[in-house]
mmCIF file of C-alpha atoms in Angstrom:
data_model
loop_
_atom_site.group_PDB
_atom_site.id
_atom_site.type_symbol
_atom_site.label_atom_id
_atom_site.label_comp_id
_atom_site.label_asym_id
_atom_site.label_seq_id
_atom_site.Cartn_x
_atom_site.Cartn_y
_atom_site.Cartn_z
ATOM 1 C CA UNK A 1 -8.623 -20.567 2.422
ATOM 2 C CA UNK A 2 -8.562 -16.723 1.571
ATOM 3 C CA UNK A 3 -5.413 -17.342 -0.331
ATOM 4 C CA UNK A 4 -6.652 -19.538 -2.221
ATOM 5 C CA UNK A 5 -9.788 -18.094 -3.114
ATOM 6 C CA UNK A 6 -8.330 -14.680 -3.926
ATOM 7 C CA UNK A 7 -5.693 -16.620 -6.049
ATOM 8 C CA UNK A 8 -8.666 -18.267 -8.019
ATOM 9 C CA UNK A 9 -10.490 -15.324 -8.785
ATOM 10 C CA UNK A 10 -7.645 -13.438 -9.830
ATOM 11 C CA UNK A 11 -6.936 -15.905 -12.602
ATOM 12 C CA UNK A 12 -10.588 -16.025 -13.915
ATOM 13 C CA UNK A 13 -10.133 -12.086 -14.415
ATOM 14 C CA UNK A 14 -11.553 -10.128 -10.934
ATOM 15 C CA UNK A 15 -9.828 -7.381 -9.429
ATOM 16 C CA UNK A 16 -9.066 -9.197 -6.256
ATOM 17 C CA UNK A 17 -7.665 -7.439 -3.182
ATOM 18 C CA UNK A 18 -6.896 -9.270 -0.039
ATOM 19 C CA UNK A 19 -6.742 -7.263 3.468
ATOM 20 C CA UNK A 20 -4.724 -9.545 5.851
ATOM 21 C CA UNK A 21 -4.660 -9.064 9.680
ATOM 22 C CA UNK A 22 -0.636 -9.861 10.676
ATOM 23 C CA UNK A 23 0.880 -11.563 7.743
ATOM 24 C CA UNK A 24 0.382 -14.119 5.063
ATOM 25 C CA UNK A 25 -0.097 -17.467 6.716
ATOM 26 C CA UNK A 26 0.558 -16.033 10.566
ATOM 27 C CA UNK A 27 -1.825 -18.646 11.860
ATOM 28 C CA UNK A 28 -3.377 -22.097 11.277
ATOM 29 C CA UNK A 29 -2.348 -21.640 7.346
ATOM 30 C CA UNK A 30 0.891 -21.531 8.521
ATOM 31 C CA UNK A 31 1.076 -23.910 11.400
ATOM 32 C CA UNK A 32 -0.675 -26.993 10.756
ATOM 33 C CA UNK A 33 0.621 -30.100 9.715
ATOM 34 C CA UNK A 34 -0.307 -30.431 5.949
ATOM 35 C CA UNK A 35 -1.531 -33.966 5.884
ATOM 36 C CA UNK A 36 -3.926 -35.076 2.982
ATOM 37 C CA UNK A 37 -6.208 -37.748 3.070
ATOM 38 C CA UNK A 38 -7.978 -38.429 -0.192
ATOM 39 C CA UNK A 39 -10.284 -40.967 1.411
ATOM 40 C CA UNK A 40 -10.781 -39.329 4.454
ATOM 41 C CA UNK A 41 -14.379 -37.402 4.414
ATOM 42 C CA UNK A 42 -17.331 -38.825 5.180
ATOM 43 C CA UNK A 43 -21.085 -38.071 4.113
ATOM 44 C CA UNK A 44 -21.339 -34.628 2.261
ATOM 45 C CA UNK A 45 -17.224 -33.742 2.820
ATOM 46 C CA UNK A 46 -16.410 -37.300 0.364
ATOM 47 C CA UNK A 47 -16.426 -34.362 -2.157
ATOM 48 C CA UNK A 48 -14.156 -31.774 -0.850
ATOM 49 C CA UNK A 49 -11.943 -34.574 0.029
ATOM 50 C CA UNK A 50 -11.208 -36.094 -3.294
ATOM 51 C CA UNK A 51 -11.660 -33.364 -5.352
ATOM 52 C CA UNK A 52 -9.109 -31.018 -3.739
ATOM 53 C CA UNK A 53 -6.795 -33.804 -2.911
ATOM 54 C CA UNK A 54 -6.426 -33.960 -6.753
ATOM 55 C CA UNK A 55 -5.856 -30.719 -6.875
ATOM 56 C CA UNK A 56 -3.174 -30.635 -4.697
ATOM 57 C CA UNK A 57 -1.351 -33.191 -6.927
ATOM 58 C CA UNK A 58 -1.641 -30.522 -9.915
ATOM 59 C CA UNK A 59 -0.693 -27.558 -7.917
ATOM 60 C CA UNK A 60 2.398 -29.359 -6.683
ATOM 61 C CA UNK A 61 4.005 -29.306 -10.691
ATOM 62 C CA UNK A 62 1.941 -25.752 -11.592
ATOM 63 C CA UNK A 63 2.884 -23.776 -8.565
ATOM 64 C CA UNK A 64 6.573 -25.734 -8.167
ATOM 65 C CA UNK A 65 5.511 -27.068 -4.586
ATOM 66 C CA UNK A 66 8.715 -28.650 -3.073
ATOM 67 C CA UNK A 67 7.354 -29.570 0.027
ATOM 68 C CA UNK A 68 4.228 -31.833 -1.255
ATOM 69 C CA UNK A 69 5.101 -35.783 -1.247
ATOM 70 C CA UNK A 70 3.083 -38.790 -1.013
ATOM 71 C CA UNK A 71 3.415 -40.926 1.591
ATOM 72 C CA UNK A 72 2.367 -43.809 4.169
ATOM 73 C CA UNK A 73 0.143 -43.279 7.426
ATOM 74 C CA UNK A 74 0.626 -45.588 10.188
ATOM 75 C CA UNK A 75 -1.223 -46.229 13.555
ATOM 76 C CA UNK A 76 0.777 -46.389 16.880
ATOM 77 C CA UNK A 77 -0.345 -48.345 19.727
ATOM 78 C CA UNK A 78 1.688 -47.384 22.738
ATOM 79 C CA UNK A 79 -0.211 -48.876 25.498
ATOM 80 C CA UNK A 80 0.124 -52.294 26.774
ATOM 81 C CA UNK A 81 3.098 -54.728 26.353
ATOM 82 C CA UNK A 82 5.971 -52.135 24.147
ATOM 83 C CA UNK A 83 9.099 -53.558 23.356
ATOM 84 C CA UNK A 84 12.260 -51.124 21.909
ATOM 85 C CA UNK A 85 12.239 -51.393 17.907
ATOM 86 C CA UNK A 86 8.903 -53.186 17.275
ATOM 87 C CA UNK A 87 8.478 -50.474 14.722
ATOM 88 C CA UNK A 88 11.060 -50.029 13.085
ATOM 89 C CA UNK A 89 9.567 -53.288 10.060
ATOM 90 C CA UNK A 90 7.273 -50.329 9.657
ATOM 91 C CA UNK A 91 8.799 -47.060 9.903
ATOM 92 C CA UNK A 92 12.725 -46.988 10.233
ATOM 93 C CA UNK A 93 13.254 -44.435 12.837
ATOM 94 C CA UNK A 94 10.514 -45.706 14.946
ATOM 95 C CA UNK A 95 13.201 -47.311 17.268
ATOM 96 C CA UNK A 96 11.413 -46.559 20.764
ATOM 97 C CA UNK A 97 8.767 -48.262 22.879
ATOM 98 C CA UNK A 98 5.717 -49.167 20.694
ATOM 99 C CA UNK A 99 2.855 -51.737 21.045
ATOM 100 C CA UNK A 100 1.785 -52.341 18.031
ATOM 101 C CA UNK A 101 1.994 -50.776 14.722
ATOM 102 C CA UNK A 102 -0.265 -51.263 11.836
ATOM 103 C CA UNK A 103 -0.843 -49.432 8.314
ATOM 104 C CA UNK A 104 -3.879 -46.926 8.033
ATOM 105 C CA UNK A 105 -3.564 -45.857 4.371
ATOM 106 C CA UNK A 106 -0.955 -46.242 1.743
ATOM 107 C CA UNK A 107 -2.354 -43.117 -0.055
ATOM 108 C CA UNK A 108 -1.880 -40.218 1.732
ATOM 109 C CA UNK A 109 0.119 -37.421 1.184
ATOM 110 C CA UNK A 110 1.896 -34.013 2.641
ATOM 111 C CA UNK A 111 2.133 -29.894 2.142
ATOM 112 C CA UNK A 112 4.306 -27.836 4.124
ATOM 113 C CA UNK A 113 1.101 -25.196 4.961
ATOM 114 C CA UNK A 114 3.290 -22.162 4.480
ATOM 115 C CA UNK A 115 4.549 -22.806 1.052
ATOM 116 C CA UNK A 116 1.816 -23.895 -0.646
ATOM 117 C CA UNK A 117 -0.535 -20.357 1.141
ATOM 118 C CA UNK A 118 2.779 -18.307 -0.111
ATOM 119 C CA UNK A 119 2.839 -20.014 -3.660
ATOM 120 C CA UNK A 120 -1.423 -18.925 -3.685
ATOM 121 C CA UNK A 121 -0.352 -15.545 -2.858
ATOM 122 C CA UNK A 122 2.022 -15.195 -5.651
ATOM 123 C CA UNK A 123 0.286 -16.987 -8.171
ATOM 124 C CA UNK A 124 -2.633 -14.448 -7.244
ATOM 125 C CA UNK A 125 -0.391 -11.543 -7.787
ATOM 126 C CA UNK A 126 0.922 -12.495 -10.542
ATOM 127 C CA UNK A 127 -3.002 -12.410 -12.091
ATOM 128 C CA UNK A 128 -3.000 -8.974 -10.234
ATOM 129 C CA UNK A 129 -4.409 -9.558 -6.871
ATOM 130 C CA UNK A 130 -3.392 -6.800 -4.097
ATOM 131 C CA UNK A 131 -2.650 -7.765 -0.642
ATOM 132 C CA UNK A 132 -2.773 -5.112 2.316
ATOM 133 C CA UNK A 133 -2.039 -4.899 5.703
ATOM 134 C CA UNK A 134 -4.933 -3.985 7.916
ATOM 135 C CA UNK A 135 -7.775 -4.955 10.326
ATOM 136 C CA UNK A 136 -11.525 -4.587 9.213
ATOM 137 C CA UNK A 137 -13.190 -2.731 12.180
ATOM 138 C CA UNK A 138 -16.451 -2.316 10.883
ATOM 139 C CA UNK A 139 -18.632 -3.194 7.268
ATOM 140 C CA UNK A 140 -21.240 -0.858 5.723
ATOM 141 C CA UNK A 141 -24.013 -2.287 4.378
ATOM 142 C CA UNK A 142 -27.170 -0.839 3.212
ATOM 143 C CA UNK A 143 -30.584 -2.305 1.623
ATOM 144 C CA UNK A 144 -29.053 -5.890 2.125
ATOM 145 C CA UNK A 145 -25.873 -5.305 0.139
ATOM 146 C CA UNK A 146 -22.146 -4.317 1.864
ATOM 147 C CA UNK A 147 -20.861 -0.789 0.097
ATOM 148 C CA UNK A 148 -17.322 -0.834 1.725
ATOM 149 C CA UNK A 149 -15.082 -2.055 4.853
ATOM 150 C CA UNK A 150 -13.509 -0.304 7.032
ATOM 151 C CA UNK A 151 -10.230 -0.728 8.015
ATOM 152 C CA UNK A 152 -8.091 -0.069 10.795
ATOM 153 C CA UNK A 153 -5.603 2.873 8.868
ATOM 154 C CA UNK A 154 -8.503 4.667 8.708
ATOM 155 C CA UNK A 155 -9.271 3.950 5.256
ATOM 156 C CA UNK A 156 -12.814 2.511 3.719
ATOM 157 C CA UNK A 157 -12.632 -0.420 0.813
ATOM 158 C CA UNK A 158 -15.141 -0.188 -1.522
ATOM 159 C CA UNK A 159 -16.213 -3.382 -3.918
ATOM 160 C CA UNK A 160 -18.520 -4.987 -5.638
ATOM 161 C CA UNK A 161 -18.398 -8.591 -3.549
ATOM 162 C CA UNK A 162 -17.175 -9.155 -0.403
ATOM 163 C CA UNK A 163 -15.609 -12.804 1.165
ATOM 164 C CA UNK A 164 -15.182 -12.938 4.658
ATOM 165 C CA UNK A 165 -12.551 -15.621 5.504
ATOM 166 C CA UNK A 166 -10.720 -15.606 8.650
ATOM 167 C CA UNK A 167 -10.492 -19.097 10.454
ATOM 168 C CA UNK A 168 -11.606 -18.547 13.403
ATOM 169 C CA UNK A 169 -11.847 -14.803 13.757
ATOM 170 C CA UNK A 170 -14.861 -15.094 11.349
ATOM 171 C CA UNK A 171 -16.642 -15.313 14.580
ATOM 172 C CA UNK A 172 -17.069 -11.055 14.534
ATOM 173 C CA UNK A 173 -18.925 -11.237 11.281
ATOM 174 C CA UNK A 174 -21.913 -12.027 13.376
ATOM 175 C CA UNK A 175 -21.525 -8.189 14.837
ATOM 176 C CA UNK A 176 -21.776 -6.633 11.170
ATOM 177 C CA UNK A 177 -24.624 -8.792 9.868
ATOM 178 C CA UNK A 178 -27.493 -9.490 12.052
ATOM 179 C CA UNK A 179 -28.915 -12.470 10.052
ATOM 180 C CA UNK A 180 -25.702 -14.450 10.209
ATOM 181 C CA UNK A 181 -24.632 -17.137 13.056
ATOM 182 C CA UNK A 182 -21.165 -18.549 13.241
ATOM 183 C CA UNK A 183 -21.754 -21.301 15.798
ATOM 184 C CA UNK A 184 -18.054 -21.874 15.995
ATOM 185 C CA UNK A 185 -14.834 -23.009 18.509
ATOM 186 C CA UNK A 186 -11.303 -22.446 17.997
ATOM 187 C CA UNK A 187 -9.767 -25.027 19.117
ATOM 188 C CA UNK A 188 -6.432 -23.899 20.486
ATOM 189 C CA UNK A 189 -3.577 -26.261 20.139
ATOM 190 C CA UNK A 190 0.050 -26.768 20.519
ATOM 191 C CA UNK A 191 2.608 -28.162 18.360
ATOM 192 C CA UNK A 192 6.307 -28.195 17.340
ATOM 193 C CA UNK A 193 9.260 -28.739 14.938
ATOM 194 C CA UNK A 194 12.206 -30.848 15.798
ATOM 195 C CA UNK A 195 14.948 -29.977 12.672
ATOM 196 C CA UNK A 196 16.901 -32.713 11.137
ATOM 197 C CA UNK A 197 19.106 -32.878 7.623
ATOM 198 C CA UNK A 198 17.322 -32.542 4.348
ATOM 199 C CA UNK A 199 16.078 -36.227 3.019
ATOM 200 C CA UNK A 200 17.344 -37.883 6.585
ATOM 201 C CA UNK A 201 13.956 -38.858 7.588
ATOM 202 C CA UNK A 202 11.981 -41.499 6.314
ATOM 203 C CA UNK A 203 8.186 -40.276 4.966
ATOM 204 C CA UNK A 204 6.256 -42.336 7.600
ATOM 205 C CA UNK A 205 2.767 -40.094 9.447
ATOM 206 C CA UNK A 206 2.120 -41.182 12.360
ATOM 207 C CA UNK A 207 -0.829 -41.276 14.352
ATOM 208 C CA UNK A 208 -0.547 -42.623 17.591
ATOM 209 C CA UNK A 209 -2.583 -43.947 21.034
ATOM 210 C CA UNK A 210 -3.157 -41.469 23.637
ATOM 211 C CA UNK A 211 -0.546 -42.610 26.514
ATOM 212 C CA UNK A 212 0.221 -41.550 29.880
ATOM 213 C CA UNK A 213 1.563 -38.045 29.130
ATOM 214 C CA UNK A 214 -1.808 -36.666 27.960
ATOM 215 C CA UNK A 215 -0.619 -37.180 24.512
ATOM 216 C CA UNK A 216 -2.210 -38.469 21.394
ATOM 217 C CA UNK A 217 0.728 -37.544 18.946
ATOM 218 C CA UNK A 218 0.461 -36.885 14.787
ATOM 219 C CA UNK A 219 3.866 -37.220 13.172
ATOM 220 C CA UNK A 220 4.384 -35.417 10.207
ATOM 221 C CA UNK A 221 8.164 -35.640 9.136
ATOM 222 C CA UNK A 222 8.717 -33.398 6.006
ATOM 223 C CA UNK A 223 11.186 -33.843 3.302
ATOM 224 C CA UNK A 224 13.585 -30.722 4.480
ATOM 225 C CA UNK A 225 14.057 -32.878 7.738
ATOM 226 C CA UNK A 226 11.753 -31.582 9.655
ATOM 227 C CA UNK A 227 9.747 -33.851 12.270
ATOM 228 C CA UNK A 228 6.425 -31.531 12.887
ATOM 229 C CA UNK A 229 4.570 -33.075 15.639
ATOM 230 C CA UNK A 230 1.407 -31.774 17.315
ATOM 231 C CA UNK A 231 -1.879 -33.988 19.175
ATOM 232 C CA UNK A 232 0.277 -32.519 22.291
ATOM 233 C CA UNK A 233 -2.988 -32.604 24.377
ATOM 234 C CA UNK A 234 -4.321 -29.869 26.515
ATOM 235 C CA UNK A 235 -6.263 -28.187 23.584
ATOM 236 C CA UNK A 236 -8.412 -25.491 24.614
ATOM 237 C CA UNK A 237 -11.777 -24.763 23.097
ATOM 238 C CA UNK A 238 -12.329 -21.177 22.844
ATOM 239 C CA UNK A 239 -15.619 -19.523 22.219
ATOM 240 C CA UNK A 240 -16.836 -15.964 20.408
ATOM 241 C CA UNK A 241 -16.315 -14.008 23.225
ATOM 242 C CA UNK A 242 -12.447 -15.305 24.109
ATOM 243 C CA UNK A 243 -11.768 -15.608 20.482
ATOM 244 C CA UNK A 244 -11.923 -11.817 19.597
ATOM 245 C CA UNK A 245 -9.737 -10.777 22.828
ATOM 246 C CA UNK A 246 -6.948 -12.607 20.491
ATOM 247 C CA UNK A 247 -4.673 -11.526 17.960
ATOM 248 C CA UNK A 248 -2.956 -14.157 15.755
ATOM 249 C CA UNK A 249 0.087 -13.013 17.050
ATOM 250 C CA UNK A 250 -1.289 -13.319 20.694
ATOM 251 C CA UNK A 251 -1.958 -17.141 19.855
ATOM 252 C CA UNK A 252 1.220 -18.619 21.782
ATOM 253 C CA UNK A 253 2.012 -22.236 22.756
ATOM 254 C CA UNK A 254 1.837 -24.213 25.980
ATOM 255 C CA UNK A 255 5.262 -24.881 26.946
ATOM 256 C CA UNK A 256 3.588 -27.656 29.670
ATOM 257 C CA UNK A 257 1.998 -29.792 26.925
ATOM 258 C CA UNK A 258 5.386 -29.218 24.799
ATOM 259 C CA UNK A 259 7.590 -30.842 27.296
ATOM 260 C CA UNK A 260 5.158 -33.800 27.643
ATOM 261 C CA UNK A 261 4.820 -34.136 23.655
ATOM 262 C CA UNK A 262 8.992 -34.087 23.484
ATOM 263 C CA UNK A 263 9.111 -36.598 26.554
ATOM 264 C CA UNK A 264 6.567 -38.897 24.738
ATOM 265 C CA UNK A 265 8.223 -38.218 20.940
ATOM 266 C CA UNK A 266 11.626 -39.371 22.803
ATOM 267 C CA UNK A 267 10.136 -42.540 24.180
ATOM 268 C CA UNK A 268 8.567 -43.505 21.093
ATOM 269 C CA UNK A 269 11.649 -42.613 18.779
ATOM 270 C CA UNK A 270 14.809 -41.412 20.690
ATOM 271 C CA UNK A 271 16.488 -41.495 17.195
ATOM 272 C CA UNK A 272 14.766 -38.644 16.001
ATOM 273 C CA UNK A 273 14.018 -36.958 19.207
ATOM 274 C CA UNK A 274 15.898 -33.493 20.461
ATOM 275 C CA UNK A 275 15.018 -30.478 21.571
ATOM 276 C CA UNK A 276 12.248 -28.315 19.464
ATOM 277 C CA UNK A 277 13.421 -26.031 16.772
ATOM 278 C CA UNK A 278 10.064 -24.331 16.939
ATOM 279 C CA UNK A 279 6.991 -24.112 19.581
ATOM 280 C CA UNK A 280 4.055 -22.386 17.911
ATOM 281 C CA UNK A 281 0.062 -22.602 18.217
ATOM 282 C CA UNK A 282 -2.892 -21.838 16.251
ATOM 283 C CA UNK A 283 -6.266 -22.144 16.374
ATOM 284 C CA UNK A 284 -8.656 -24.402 13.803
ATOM 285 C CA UNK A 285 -12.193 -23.094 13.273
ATOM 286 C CA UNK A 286 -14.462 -25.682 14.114
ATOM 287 C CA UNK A 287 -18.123 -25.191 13.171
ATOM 288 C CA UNK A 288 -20.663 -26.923 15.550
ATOM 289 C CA UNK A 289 -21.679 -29.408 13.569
ATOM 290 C CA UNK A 290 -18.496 -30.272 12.161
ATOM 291 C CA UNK A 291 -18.593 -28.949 8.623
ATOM 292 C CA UNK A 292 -17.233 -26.014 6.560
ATOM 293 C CA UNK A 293 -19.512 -22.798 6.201
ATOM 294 C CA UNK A 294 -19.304 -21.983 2.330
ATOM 295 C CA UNK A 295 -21.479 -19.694 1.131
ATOM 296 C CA UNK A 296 -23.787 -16.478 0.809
ATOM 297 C CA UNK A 297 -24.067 -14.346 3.992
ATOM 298 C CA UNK A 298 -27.902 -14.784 4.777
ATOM 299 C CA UNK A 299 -29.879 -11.558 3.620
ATOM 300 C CA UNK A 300 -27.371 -10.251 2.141
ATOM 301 C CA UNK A 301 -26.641 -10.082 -1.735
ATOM 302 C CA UNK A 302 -22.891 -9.593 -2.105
ATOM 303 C CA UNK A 303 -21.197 -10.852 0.596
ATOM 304 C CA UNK A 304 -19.868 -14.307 1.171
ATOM 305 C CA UNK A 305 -18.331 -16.565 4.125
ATOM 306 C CA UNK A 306 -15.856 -19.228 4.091
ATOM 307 C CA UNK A 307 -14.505 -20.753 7.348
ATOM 308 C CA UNK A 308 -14.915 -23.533 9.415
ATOM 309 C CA UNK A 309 -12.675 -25.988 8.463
ATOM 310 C CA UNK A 310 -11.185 -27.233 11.252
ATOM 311 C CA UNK A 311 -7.926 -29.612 10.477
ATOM 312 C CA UNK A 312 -9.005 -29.748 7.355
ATOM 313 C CA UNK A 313 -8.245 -26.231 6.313
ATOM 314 C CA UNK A 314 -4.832 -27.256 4.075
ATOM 315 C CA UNK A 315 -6.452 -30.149 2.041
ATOM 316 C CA UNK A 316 -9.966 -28.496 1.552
ATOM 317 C CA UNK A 317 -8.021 -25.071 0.963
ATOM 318 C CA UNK A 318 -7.565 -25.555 -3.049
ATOM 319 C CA UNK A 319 -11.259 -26.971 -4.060
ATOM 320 C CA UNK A 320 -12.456 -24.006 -1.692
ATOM 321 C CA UNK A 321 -10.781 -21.574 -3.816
ATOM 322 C CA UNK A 322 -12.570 -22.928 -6.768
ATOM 323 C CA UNK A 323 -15.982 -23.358 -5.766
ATOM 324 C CA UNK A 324 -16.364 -20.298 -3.888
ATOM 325 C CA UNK A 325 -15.418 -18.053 -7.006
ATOM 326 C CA UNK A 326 -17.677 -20.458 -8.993
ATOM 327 C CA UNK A 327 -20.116 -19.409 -6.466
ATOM 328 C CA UNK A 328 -19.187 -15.325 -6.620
ATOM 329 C CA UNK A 329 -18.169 -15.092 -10.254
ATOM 330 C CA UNK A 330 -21.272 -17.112 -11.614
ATOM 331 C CA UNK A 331 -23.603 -17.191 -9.007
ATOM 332 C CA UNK A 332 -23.286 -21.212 -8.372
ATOM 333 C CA UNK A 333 -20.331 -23.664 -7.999
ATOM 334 C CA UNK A 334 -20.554 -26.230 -10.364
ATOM 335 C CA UNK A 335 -17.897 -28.456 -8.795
ATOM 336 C CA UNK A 336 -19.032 -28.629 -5.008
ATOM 337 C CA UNK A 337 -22.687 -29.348 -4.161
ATOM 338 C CA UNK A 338 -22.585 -26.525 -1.580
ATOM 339 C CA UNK A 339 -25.866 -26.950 -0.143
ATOM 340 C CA UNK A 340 -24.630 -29.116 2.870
ATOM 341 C CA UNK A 341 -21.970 -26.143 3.872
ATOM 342 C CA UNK A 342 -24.219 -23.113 3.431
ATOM 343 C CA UNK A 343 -24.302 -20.606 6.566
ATOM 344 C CA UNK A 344 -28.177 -19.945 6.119
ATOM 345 C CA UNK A 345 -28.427 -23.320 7.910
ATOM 346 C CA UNK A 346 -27.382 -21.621 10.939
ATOM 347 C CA UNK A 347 -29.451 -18.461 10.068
ATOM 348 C CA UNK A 348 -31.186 -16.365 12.796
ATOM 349 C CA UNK A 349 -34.450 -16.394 13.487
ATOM 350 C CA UNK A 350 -36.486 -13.318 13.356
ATOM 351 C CA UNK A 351 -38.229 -12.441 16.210
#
């Protein structure tokens, strides 16, 4: 999300510079599983849906993006009567113990997270944006507008706007403004990567019954081979307080719900399954009623949050970028009604 908005108001001509906590795409933005669904939202997030699903078909040919691919998503029944390869009509390496299998949507599609947040950073420097490696301690603000930041080198960054988007960590802007709430989770959740030979596996998502392991797997095989699987159950919901005793870095996955994700992978399709190449976790930011928060900080005139996404972060990444420097540049975004996301519905109340 911050990639992509710094990226967007770099090319429309700002001096854009981004202070980043660990590293470029350390967490969710490089973790998740980079499924699109065009035809996913509902109500007021129809918009963000379509609109930046689009977009992510013309950023695959303007940024080169290797990784994005259309593909089918499939439903996986594995309760009741499952019989060895009653899948594989479907989905060819689906050879295990299955139910049922049925088609969701023929029109979805994939991003490896990582590549496309590194190709925003790029892009964004090639316009001129700066990136820097710090931690924001503390803002200074004064007669409802932020003067500066201050970082953890010691340093102060002075501008004339200000976007605050950190997943989940947004949570500690509540400390620096006192008329903004971020009533906000992260939900903390496993997943892996199980490597296999460039173009060997079949584009097929998966998403699949809960079954006896505590499981309720997504399958996301990408086209360098690798299977990325997550829904490993035993996600933890994680409030302000236990959200600011973690670093990114300290985010680190639970090697109990990774065995029983590989043992119910393997059940389901012992062609594909082996040991993990990679156990990670991250944390989504998952606002209490369920939407983004996109918008001006209430009471304040030049600063600006965007977080909330929740497992939407990859798709709604690109059409955030764009209205939310519609929104800073010229003072309203023009391609996202915005007035369903903004935080002042969540404002405090003055006593």
């Amino acid at each position: 999300v911050g990639a992509s908005i710094g990226m967007q108001l770099a090319i429309k001509g700002a001096n854009v510079t981004i202070v980043e906590r660990c590293g470029i795409a350390c967490a969710a933005s490089g973790k998740a599983g980079g499924f699109l669904g065009r035809e996913w939202g509902s109500g007021p997030t129809v918009q963000l849906h379509q609109k930046s699903f689009d977009m992510h078909v013309k950023f695959a040919k303007e940024l080169k993006i290797e990784s994005f691919r259309y593909l089918p998503t499939l439903s996986v029944n594995v309760n009741g009567k499952c019989k060895p390869g009653k899948g594989v009509s479907k989905c060819d390496w689906l050879d295990g113990h299955v139910a049922s299998v049925s088609t969701m949507d023929k029109g979805t599609a994939q991003v490896t997270p990582r590549e496309i947040t590194e190709k925003m950073i790029e892009k964004g420097k090639e316009n001129g944006m700066k990136v820097i490696f710090a931690t924001v301690t503390n803002v200074q603000t004064h007669q409802g507008y932020v003067q500066s930041i201050h970082l953890s080198d010691g340093k102060k960054l002075e501008a004339d706007k200000f976007v605050f988007a950190m997943g989940p960590w947004t949570v500690q802007a509540e400390d620096w403004f006192p008329s903004l709430r971020v009533p906000m989770v992260g939900i903390y959740s496993s997943s892996l990567i199980m490597n296999h030979p460039e173009g060997s596996v079949t584009g097929c998502a998966l998403f699949c019954s809960e079954d006896d392991n505590g499981c309720h797997l997504e399958v996301y095989p990408r086209p360098d081979g690798g299977v990325y699987v997550c829904g490993c159950g035993g996600s933890k919901h994680l409030r302000k307080e236990e959200i600011q005793k973690l670093a990114p870095e300290d985010v680190v996955p639970d090697k109990a719900r990774i065995a029983a994700a590989c043992k119910s992978f393997g059940k389901m399709a012992p062609k594909l399954a082996k040991s993990p190449d990679v156990i990670q976790a991250c944390m989504r930011p998952c606002s209490d009623d369920g939407m983004p928060i996109l918008g001006l900080i209430p009471d304040c005139k030049n600063a600006y949050v965007a977080t909330g996404h929740n497992c939407w972060g990859i798709l709604w990444g690109p059409i955030t970028g764009v209205c939310m420097s519609e929104l800073i540049l010229d003072g309203e975004s023009k391609t996202v009604d915005l007035r369903y996301f903004s935080p002042g519905r969540f404002k405090r109340s003055k006593k």
